[in-house]
Short mmCIF file of C-alpha atoms in Angstrom, two decimals:
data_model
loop_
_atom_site.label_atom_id
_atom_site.label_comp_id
_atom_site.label_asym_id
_atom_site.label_seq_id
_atom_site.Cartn_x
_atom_site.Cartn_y
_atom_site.Cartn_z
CA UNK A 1 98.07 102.47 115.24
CA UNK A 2 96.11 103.38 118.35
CA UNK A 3 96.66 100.60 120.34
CA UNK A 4 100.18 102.17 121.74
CA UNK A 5 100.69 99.73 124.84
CA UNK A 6 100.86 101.08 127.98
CA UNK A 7 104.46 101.09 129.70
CA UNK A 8 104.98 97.71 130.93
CA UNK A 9 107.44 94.86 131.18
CA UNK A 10 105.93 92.68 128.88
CA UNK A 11 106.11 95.38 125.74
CA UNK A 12 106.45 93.67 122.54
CA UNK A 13 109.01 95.53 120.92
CA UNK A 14 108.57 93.95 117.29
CA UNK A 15 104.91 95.96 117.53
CA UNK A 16 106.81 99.25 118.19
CA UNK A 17 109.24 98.69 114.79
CA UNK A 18 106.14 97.57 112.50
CA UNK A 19 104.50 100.76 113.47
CA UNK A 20 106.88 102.89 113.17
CA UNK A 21 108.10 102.29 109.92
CA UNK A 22 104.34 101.76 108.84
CA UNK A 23 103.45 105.18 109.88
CA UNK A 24 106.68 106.52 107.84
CA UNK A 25 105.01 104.43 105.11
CA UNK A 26 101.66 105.91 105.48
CA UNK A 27 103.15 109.54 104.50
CA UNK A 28 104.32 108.24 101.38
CA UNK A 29 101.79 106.85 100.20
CA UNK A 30 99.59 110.12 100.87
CA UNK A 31 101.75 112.14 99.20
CA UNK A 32 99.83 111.76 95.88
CA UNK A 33 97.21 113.37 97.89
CA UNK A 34 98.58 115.89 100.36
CA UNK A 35 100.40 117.49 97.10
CA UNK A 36 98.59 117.67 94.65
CA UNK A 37 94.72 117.39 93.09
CA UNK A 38 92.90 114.16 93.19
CA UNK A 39 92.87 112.81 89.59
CA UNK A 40 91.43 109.72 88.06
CA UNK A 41 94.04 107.92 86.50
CA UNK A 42 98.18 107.59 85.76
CA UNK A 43 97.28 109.09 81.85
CA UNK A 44 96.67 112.58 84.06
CA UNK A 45 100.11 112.71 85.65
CA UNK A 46 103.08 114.35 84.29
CA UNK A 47 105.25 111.57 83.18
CA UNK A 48 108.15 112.06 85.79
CA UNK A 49 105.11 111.66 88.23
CA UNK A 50 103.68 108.38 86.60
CA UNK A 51 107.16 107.03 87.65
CA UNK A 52 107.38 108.01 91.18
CA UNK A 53 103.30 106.59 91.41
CA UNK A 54 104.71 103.34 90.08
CA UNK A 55 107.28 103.18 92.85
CA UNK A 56 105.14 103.92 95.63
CA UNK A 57 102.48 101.60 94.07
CA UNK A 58 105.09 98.94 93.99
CA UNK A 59 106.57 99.51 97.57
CA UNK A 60 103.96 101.36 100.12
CA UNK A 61 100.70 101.94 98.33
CA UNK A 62 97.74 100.04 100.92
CA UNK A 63 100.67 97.85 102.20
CA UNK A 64 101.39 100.29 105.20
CA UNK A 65 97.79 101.04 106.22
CA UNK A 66 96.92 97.46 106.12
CA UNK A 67 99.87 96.54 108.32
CA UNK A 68 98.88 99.41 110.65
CA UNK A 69 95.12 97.45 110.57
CA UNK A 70 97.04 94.13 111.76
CA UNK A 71 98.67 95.91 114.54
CA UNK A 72 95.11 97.83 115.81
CA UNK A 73 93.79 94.15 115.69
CA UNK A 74 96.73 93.11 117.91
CA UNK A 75 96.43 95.10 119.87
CA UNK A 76 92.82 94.92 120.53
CA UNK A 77 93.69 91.66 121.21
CA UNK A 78 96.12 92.22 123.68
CA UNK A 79 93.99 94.53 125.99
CA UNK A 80 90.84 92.20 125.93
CA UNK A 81 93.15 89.22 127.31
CA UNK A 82 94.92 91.43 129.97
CA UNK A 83 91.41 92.81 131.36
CA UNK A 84 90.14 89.44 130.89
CA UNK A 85 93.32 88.12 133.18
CA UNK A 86 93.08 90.49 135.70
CA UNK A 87 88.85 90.46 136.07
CA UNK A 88 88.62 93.90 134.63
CA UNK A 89 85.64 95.45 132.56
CA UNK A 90 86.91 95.11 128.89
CA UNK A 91 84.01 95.92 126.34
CA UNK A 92 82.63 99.41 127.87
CA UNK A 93 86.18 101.01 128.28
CA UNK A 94 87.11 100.06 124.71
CA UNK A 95 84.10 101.49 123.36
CA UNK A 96 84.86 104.81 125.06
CA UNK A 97 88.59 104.50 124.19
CA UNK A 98 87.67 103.86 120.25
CA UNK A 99 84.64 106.94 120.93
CA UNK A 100 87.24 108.99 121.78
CA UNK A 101 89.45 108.24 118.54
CA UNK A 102 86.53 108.60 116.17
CA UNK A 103 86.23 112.39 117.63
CA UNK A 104 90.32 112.69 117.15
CA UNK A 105 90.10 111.65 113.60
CA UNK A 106 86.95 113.96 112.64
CA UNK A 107 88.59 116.87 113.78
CA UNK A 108 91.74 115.52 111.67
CA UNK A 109 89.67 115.78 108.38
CA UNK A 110 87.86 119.03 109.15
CA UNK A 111 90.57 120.80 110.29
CA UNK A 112 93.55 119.28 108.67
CA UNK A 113 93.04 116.59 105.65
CA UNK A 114 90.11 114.46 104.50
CA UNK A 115 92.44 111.08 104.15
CA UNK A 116 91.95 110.27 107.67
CA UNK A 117 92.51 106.59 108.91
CA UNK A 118 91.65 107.32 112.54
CA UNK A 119 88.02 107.55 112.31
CA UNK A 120 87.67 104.60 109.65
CA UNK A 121 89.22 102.63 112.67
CA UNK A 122 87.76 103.80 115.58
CA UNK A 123 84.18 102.25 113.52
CA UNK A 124 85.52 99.34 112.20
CA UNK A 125 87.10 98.63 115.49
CA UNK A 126 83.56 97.98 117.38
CA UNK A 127 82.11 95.58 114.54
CA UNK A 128 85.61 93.73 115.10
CA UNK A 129 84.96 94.10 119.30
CA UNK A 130 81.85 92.02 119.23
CA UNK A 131 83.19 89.44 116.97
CA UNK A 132 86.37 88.89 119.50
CA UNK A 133 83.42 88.93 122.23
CA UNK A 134 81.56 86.54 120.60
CA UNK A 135 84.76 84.49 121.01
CA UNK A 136 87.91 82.84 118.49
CA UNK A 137 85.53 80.49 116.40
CA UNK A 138 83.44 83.70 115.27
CA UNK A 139 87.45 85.25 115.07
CA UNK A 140 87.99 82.25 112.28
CA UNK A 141 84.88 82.49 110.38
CA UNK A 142 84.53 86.10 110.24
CA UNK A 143 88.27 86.11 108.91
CA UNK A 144 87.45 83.58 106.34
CA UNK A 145 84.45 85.25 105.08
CA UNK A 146 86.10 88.88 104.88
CA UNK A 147 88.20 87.38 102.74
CA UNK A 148 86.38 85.74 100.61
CA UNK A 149 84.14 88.46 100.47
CA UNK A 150 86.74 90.79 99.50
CA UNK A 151 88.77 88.90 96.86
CA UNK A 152 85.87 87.43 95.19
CA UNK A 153 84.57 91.35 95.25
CA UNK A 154 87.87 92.83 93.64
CA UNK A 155 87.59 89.12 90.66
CA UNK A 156 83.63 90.21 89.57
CA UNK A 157 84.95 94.04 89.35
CA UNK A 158 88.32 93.22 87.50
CA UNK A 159 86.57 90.71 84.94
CA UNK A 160 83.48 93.31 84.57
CA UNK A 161 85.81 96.40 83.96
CA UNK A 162 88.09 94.05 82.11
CA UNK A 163 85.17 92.87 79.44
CA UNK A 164 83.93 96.60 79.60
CA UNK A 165 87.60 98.01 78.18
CA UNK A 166 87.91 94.54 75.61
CA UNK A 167 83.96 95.31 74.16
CA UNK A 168 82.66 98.50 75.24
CA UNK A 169 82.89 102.50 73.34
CA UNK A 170 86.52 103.58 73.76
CA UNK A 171 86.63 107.25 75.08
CA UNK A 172 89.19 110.19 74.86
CA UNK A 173 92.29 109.50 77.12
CA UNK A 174 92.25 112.14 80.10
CA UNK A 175 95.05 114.56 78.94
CA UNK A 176 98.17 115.23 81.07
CA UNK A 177 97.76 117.72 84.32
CA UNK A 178 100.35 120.22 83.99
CA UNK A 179 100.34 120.86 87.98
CA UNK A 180 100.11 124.81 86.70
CA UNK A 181 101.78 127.13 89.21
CA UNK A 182 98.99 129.96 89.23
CA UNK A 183 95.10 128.55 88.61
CA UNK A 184 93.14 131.86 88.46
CA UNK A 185 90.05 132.68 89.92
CA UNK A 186 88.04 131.83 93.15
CA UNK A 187 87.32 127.93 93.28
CA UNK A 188 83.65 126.88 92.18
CA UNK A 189 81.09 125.81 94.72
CA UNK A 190 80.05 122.37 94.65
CA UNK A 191 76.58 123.83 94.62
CA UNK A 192 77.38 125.89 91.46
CA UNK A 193 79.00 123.00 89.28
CA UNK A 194 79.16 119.37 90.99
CA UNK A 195 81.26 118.41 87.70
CA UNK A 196 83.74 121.49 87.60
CA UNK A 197 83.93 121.35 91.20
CA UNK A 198 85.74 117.84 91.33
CA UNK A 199 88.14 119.03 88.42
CA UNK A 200 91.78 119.21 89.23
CA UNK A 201 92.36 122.72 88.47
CA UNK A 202 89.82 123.79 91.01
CA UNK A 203 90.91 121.86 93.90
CA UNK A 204 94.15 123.87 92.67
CA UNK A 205 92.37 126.96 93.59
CA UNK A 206 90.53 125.45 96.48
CA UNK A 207 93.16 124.82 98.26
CA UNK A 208 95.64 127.68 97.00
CA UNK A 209 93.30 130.33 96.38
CA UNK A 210 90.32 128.98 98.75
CA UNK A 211 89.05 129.97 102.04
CA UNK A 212 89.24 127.79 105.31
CA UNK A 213 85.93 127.51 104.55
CA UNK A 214 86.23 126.32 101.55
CA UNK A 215 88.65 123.82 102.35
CA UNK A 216 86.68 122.11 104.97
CA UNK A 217 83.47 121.02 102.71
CA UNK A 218 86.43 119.83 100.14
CA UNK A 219 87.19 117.30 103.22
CA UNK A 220 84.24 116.84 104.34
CA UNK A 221 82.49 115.77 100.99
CA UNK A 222 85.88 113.48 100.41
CA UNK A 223 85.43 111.94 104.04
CA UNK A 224 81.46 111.00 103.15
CA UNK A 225 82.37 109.52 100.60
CA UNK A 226 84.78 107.44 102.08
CA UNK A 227 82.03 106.20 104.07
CA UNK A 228 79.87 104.44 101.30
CA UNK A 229 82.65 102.34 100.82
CA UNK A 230 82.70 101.31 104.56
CA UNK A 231 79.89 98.56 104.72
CA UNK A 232 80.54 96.99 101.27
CA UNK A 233 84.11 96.52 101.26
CA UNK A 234 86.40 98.63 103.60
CA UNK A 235 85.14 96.99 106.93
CA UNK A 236 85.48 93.55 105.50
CA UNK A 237 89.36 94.15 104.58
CA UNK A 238 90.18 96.14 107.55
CA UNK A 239 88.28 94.04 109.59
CA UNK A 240 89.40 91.01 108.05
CA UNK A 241 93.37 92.75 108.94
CA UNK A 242 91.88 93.46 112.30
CA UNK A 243 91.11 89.88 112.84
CA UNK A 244 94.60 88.48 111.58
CA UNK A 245 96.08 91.04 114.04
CA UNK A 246 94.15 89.15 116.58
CA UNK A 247 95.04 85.55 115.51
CA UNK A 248 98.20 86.33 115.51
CA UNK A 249 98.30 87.45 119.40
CA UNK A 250 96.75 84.05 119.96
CA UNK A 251 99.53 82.40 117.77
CA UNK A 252 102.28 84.26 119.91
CA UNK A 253 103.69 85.22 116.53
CA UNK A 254 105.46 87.86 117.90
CA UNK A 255 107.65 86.02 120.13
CA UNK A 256 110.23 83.58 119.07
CA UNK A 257 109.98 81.25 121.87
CA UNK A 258 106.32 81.28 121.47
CA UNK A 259 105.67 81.93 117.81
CA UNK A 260 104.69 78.43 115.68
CA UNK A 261 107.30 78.27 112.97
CA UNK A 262 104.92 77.65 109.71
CA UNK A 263 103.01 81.73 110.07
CA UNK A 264 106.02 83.66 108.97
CA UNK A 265 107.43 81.10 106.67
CA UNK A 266 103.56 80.96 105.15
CA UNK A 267 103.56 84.93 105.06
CA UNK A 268 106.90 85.71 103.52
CA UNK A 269 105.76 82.28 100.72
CA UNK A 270 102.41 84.30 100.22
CA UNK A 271 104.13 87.81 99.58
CA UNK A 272 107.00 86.15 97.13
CA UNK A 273 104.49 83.96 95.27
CA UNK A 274 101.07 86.41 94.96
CA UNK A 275 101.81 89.57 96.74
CA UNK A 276 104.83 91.04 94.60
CA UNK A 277 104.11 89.36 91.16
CA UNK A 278 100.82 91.19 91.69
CA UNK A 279 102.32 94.18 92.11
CA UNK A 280 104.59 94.00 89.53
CA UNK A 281 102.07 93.00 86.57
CA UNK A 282 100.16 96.21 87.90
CA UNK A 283 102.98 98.71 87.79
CA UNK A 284 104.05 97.54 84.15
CA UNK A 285 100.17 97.37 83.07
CA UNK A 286 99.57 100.79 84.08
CA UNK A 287 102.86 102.72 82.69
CA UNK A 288 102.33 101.05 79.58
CA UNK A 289 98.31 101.67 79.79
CA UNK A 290 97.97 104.56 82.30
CA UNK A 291 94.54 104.89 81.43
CA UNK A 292 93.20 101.61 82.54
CA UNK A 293 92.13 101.39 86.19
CA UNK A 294 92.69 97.49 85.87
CA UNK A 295 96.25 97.52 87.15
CA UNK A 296 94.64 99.55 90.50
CA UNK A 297 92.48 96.36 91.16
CA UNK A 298 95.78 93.84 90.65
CA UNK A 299 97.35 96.20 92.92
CA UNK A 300 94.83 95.91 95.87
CA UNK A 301 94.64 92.86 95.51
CA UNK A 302 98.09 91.95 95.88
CA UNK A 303 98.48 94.76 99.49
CA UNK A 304 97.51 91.93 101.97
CA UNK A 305 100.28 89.46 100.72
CA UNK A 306 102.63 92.15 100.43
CA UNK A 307 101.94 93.40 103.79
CA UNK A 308 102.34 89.87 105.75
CA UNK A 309 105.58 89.69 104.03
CA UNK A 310 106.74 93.01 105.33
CA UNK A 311 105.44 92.02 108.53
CA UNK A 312 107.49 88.60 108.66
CA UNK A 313 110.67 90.82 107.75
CA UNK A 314 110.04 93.28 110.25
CA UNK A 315 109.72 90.75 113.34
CA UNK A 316 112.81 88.57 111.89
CA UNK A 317 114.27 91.91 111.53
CA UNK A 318 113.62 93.32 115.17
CA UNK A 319 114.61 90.26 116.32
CA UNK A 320 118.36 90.38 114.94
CA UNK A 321 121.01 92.73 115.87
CA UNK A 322 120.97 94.29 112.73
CA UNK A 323 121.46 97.97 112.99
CA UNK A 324 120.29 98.27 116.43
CA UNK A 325 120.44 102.23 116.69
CA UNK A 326 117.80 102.35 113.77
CA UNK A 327 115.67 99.83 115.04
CA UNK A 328 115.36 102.22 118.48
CA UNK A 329 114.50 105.03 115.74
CA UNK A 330 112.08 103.05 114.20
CA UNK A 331 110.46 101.50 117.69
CA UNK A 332 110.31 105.27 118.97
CA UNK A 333 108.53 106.63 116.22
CA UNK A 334 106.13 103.78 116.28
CA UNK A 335 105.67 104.17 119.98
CA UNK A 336 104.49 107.95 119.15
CA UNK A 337 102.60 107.08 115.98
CA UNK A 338 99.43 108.51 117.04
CA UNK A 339 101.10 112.32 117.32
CA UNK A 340 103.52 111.59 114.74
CA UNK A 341 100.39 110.76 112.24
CA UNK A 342 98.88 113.67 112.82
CA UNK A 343 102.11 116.01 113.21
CA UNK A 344 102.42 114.63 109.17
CA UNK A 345 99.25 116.43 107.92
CA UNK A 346 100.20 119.49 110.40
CA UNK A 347 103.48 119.35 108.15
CA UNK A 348 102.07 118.89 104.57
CA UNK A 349 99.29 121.72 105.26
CA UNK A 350 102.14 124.08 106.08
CA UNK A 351 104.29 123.24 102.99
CA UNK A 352 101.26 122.55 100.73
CA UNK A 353 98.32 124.85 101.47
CA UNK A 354 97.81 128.64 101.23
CA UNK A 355 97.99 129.27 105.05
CA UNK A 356 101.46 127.66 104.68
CA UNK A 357 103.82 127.66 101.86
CA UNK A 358 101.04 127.27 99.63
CA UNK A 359 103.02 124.75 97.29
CA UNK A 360 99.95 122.54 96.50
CA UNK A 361 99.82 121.35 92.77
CA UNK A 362 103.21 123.22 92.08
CA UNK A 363 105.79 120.31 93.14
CA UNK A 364 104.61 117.32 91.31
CA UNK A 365 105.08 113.99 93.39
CA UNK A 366 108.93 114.33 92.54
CA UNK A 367 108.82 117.08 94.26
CA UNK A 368 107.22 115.97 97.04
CA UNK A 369 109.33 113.35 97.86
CA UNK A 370 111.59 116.20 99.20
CA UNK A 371 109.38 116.91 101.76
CA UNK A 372 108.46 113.04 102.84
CA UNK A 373 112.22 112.55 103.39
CA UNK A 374 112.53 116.23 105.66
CA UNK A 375 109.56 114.83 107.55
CA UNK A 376 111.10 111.57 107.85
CA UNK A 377 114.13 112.97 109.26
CA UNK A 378 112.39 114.80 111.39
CA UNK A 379 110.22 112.43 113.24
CA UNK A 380 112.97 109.91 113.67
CA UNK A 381 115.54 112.72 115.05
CA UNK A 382 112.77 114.06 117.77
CA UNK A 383 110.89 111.08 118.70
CA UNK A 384 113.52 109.19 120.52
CA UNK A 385 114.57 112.71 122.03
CA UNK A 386 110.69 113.38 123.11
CA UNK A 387 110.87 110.00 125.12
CA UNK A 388 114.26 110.08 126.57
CA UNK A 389 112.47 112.75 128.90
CA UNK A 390 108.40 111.70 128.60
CA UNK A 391 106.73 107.75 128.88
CA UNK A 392 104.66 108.63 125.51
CA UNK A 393 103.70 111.21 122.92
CA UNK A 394 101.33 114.46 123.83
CA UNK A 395 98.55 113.42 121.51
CA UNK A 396 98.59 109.89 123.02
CA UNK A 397 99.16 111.04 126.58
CA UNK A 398 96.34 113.75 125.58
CA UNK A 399 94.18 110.73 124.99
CA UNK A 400 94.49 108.09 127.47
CA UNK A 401 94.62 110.85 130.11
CA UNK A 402 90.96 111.50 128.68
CA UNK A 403 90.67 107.25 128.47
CA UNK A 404 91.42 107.22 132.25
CA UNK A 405 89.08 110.61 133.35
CA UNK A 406 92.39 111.86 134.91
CA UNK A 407 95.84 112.96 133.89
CA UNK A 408 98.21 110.17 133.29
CA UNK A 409 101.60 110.17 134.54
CA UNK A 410 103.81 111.18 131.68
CA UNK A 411 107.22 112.01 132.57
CA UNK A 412 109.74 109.29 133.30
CA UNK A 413 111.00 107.83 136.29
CA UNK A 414 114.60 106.23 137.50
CA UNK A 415 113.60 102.16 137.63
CA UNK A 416 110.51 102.68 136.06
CA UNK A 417 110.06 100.48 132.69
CA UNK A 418 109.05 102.12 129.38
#
């Protein structure tokens, strides 16, 4: 998402619609998080809720933060052969560049929501920098083995949890949340009860009832642990995505004239064929067991295939002249995804939290999708508006004018290409 190119003639506009609509993707599926407590399983959702999870299981869920991995990948892609061209310095600039986003998305999850992607990025990002340096048959093998690595991962876990639900001691089901409106009392210190703490009805108060305080070592506990995940598995998928975004900048895939004919036709075959049957087994699997976590593995599983087969859509799509005016919607948002990420969590902690509207745990995700869609609206209605007057967002001008070590021209200019 942060590799918004700079203005030039040679923009590839398909980049600008993927993004876009991948960052509007993104806020749905956080909205399970942004509105409501963490909980385990579909068996502690209302069932109105259990439907709407299915749906954005089905449709968004990991597809949309994938693609947005393919596109950082591209894009990393894309800079390293341009500085390459032109005999510039690559590797020490993109360091500070990715330094630089790593600091962005900190302050995102101490000061506005621990679900951050920017950080996770910015880390991944230099593991996947040295492989590119180390040049494209490290690209191939690297790919390969992230892959591998990953799907034979999620197999062991789904046949171990799958023999453990078949053979081992059944438990209670988790009983239905009933998203109360009031939760009383202060919220319990992590310190006090580690057990109690994680419980739904405190991060209720936490973040209804809780201090700022409070609030931040919620995020900040959710964000470390985050990062355990990171060398086992999360920065062999996203770097695996990273890679793909790179292989397919050496393809030309995202020009017709230059693009080989079999990548798309192989990506859209994947999706049909594994992708959404995958999908589909998991969202009937876990409405009719909502207490298994199996279907949750089935779904990850199936995110990559899913994902390439958006993808393919998207760049047949942006190359058509299929509803043109939303396409230049769609390409402006993307071209502004780095403010209009973060302007997202800006919005849900207003509407959700208790220095806003303080609606967390009241709406349900029903509810929520109220405020996805205003938000929507929103960011498509001011983003082309924002950049009929300026060359890029103020968080991403904000940015590269800190990139640069000087402030970056940012309003436009007769003749000048955006």
């Amino acid at each position: 998402m942060s590799q918004t190119l700079p203005p030039s003639e040679d923009r590839l506009t398909a980049l600008d619609l993927i993004r876009g609509i991948a960052v509007l993707g993104v806020l749905l599926a956080n909205l399970t998080h942004f509105c409501g407590p963490q909980i385990q399983s579909w068996a502690q959702m209302p069932r109105q809720d259990q439907w709407v999870a299915a749906m954005i299981r089905l449709l968004v869920d990991a597809k949309f933060i994938t693609m947005l991995a393919i596109l950082f990948g591209a894009g990393l892609a894309i800079q390293h052969d341009r500085a390459r061209a032109q005999g510039k310095p690559f590797v020490i600039p993109y360091l500070w560049r990715q330094f630089l986003l790593y600091l962005l998305g900190i302050s995102h999850v101490i000061f506005l929501w621990y679900g951050d992607i920017l950080a996770t990025y910015a880390l991944v990002s230099a593991f996947v920098l040295l492989v590119v340096y180390l040049g494209p048959a490290w690209e191939k093998g690297v790919m390969a083995f992230g892959l591998a690595w990953v799907y034979t991962g999620m197999a062991l876990i789904f046949l171990v949890m799958l023999a453990f639900s078949l053979f081992g001691p059944q438990g209670e089901a988790p009983k239905l949340i009933p998203y109360p409106s009031e939760v009383e009392g202060p919220p319990i210190k992590v310190w006090e009860n580690v057990q109690q703490y994680f419980e739904p009805t405190n991060q209720i108060r936490i973040f209804r009832n809780g201090t700022f305080g409070d609030q931040v070592v919620f995020r900040i506990i959710f964000h470390l642990a985050s990062l355990l995940v990171l060398p086992i598995f999360l920065i062999w998928y996203l770097g695996t995505c990273f890679l793909i975004g790179v292989q397919l900048i050496r393809l030309g895939a995202f020009e017709p004239t230059t693009r080989p004919p079999w990548v798309f036709n192989d990506f859209v075959t994947l999706g049909l064929w594994v992708g959404i049957p995958l999908h589909l087994l998991s969202v009937v699997w876990g409405l009719w067991m909502p207490a298994s976590f199996l279907p949750g593995i089935l779904h990850f599983a199936g995110a990559l295939p899913q994902a390439l087969l958006y993808l393919s859509l998207l760049v047949w799509w942006n190359e058509s002249n299929i509803l043109p005016g939303l396409q230049a919607r769609f390409r402006a948002v993307g071209r502004m995804a780095l403010t209009n990420y973060l302007m997202q969590s800006v919005l849900c902690v207003l509407v959700f939290n208790n220095f806003g509207l303080n609606f967390y745990g009241t709406t349900g995700l029903l509810g929520g999708l109220v405020v996805v869609a205003a938000i929507w609206t929103l960011e498509m209605i001011w983003s082309p508006l924002w950049l009929s007057v300026f060359h890029m967002g103020p968080i991403e001008w904000v940015w590269r004018s800190l990139v640069a070590f000087r402030p970056m021209p940012i309003f436009k200019r007769k003749g000048v290409p955006t």
